[in-house]
CSV table of C-alpha atoms in Angstrom, one decimal:
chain,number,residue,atom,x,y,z
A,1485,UNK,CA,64.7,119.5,94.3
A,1486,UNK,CA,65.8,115.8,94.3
A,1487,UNK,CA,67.7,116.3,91.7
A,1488,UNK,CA,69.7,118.9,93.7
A,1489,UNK,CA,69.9,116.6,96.7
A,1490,UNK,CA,70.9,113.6,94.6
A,1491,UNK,CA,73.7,116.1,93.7
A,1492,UNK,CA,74.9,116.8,96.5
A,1493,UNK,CA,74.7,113.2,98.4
A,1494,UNK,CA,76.5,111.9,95.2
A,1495,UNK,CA,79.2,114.3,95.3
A,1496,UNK,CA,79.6,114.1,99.1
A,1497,UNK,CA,80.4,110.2,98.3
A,1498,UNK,CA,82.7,111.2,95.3
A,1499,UNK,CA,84.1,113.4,98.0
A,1500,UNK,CA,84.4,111.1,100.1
A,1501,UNK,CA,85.7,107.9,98.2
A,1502,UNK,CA,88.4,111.0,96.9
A,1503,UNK,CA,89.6,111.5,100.1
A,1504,UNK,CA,89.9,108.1,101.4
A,1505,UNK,CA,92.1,107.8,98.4
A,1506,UNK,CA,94.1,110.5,98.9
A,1507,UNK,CA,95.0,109.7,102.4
A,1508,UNK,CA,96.1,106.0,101.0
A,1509,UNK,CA,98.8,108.3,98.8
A,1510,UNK,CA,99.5,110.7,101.4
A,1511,UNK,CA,99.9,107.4,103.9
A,1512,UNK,CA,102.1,105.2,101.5
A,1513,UNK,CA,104.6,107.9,100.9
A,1514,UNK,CA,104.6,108.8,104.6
A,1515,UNK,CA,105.4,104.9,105.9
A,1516,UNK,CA,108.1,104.7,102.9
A,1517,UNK,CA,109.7,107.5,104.3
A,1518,UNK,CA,109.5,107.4,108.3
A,1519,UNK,CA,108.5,103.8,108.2
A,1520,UNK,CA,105.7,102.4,110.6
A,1521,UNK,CA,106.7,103.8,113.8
A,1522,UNK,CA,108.0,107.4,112.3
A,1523,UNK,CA,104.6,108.3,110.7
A,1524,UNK,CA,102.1,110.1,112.5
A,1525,UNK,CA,98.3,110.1,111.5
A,1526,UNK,CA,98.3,114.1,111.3
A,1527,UNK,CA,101.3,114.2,109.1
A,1528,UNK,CA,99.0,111.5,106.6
A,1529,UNK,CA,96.2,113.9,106.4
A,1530,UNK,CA,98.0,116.8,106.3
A,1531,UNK,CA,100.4,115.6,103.4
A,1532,UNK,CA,96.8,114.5,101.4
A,1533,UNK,CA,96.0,118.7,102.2
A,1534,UNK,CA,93.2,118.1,104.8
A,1535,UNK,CA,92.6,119.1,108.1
A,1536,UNK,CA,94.0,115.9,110.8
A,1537,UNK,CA,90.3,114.9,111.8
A,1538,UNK,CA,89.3,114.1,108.3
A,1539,UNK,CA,91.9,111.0,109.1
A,1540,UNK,CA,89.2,109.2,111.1
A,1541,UNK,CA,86.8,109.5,109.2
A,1542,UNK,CA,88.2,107.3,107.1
A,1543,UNK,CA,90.5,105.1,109.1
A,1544,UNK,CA,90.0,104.3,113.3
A,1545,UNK,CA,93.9,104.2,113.1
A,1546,UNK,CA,97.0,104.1,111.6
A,1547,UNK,CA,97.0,100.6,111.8
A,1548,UNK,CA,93.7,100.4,109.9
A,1549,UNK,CA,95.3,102.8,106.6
A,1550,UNK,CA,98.8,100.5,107.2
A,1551,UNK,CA,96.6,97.4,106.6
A,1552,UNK,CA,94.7,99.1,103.5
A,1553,UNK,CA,98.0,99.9,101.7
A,1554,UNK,CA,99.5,96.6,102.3
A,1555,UNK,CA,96.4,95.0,100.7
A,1556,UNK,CA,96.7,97.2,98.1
A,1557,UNK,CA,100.6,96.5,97.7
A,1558,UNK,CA,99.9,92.5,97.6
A,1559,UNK,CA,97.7,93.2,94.9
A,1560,UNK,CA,99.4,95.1,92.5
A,1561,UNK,CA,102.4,92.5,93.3
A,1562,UNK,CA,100.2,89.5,92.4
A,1563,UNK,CA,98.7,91.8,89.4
A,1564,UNK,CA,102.2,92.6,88.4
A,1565,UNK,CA,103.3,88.5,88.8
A,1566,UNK,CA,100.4,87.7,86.5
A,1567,UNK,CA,102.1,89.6,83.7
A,1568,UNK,CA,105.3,88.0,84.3
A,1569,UNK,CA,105.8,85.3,81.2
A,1570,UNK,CA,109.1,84.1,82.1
A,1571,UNK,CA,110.8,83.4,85.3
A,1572,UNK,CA,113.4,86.2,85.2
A,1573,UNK,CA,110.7,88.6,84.6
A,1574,UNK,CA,109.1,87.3,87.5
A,1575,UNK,CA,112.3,87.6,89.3
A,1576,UNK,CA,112.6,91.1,87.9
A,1577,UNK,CA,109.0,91.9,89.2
A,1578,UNK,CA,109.1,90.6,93.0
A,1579,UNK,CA,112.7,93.0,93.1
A,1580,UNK,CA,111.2,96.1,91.7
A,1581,UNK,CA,108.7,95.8,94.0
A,1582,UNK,CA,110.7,95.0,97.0
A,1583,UNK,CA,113.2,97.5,96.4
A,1584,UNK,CA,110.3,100.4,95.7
A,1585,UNK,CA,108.7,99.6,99.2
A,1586,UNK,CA,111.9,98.9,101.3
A,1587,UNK,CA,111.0,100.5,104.3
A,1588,UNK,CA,107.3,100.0,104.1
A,1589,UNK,CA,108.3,96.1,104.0
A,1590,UNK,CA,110.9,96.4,106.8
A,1591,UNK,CA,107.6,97.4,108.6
A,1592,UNK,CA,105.4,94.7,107.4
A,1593,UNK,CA,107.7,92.2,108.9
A,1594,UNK,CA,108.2,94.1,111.9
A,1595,UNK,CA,104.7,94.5,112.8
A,1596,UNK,CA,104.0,90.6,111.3
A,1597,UNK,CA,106.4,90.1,114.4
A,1598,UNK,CA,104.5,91.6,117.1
A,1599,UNK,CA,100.9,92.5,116.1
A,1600,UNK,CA,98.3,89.9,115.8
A,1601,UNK,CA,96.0,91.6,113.6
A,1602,UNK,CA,98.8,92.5,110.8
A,1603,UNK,CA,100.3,89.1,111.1
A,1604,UNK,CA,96.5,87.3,110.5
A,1605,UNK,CA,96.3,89.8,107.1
A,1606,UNK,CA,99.6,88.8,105.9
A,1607,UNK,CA,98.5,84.8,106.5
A,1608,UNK,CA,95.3,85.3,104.8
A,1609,UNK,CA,97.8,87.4,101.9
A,1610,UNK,CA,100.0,84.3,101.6
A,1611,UNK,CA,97.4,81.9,101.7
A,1612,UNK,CA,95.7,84.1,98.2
A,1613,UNK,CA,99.5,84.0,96.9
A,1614,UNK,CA,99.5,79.8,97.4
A,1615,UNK,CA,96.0,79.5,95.7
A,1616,UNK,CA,97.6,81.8,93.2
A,1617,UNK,CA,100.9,80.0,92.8
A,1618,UNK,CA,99.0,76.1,92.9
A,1619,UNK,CA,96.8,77.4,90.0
A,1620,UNK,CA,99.2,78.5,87.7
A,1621,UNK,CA,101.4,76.0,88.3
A,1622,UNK,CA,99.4,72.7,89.4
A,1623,UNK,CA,102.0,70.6,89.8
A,1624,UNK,CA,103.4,72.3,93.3
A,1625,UNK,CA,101.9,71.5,96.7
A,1626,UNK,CA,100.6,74.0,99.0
A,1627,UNK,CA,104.1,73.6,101.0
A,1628,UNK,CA,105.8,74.3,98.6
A,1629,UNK,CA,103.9,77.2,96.8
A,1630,UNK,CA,104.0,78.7,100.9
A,1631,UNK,CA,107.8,77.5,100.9
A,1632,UNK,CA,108.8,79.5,97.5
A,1633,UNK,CA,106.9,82.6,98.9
A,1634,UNK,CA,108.7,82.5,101.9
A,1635,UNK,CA,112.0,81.9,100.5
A,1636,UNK,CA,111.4,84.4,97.7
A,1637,UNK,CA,110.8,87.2,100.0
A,1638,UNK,CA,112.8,86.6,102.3
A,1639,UNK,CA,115.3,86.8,99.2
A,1640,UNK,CA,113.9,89.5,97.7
A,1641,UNK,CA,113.8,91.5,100.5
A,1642,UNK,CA,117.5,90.8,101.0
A,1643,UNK,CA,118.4,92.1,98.1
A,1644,UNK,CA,116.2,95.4,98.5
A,1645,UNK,CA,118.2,95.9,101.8
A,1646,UNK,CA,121.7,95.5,100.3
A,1647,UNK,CA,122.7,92.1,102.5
A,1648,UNK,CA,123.7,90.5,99.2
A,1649,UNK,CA,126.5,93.3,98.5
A,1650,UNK,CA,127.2,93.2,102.0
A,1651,UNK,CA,128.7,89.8,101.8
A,1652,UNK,CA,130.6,90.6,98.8
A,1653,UNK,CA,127.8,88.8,96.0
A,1654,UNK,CA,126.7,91.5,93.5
A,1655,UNK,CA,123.1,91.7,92.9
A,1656,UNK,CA,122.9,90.0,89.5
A,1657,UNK,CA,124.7,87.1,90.8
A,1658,UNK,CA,121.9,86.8,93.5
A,1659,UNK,CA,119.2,88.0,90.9
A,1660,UNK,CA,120.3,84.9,88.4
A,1661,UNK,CA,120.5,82.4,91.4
A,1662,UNK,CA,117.2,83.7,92.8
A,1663,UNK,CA,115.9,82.8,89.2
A,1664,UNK,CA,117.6,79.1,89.1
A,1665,UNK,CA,115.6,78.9,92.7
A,1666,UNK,CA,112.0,79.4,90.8
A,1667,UNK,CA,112.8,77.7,87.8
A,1668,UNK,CA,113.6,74.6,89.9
A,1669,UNK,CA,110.9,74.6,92.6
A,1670,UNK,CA,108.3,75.8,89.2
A,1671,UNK,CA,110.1,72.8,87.6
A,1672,UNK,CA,110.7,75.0,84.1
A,1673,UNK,CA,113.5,74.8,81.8
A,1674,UNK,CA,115.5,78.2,81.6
């Protein structure tokens, strides 16, 4: 009999752990397509194939699963900049990241504009991405690890949204000056 119970609770939590995952999928599609505002917590569950309800009892609000996924987004950024050997291929990474989550990051800055809560997870985000940054490369102070991350993705986004081409620079002359930016504030030769 407790092996059947033991069953059951430990597929209920399989269950469970599946579905909170599902609507993290369901929820990152939804805010790269209809962005923050255009996404609706029913359309989220519904798009991971469950009932709306099953929503909260995963997330209190839409806010909350936004949070999650940009958590999850710095990470596989910083896992991704780990891999990176050489400064365009860091370049190359922050781009292809920007560019695949456009609208989610339009947003991430939106909401880092006007909500508290988001903007003290983005501070805590950068201040992981300057620890990060200081540890790899030792020589840079914490201003200007935070000043390369803001200037980066402010840059990066930039170029995700087109504003380079929009003042007549192509994208791979902003992509090779974006480079000579790192390689001088990382102090590297090219």
């Amino acid at each position: 009999m407790y092996h059947l119970l033991s069953s059951r609770r430990s597929q209920a939590v399989k269950s469970r752990k599946s579905g909170r995952s599902e609507l993290l999928k369901a929820a990152q599609l939804e805010f790269e397509e209809q962005g923050f505002d255009g996404t609706q917590t029913n359309a989220i569950a519904r798009r991971a194939g469950y009932a709306p309800q099953t929503f909260y009892r995963h997330f209190p609000d839409k806010r909350a699963i936004f949070l999650a996924i940009y958590l999850d987004w710095a990470e596989a950024e910083a896992q991704a900049l780990a891999k990176a050997d050489t400064v365009p291929a860091m370049i190359d990474t922050l781009l292809d990241h920007h560019i695949a989550h456009r609208l989610f990051r339009r947003s991430l800055r939106h909401l880092t504009a006007i909500d508290p809560e988001i903007a003290a997870v983005r501070a805590q985000t950068r201040q992981q991405q300057m620890g990060a940054i200081t540890a790899r490369f030792p020589h840079l102070a914490a201003i200007e690890a935070l000043t390369l991350i803001f200037t980066l993705e402010r840059l990066c986004d930039a170029w995700a949204e087109g504003e380079f081409e929009a003042c007549g620079i192509s994208r791979e002359a902003a992509r090779a000056h974006m480079s000579t930016i790192l390689m001088s504030a990382l102090r590297v030769a090219p």
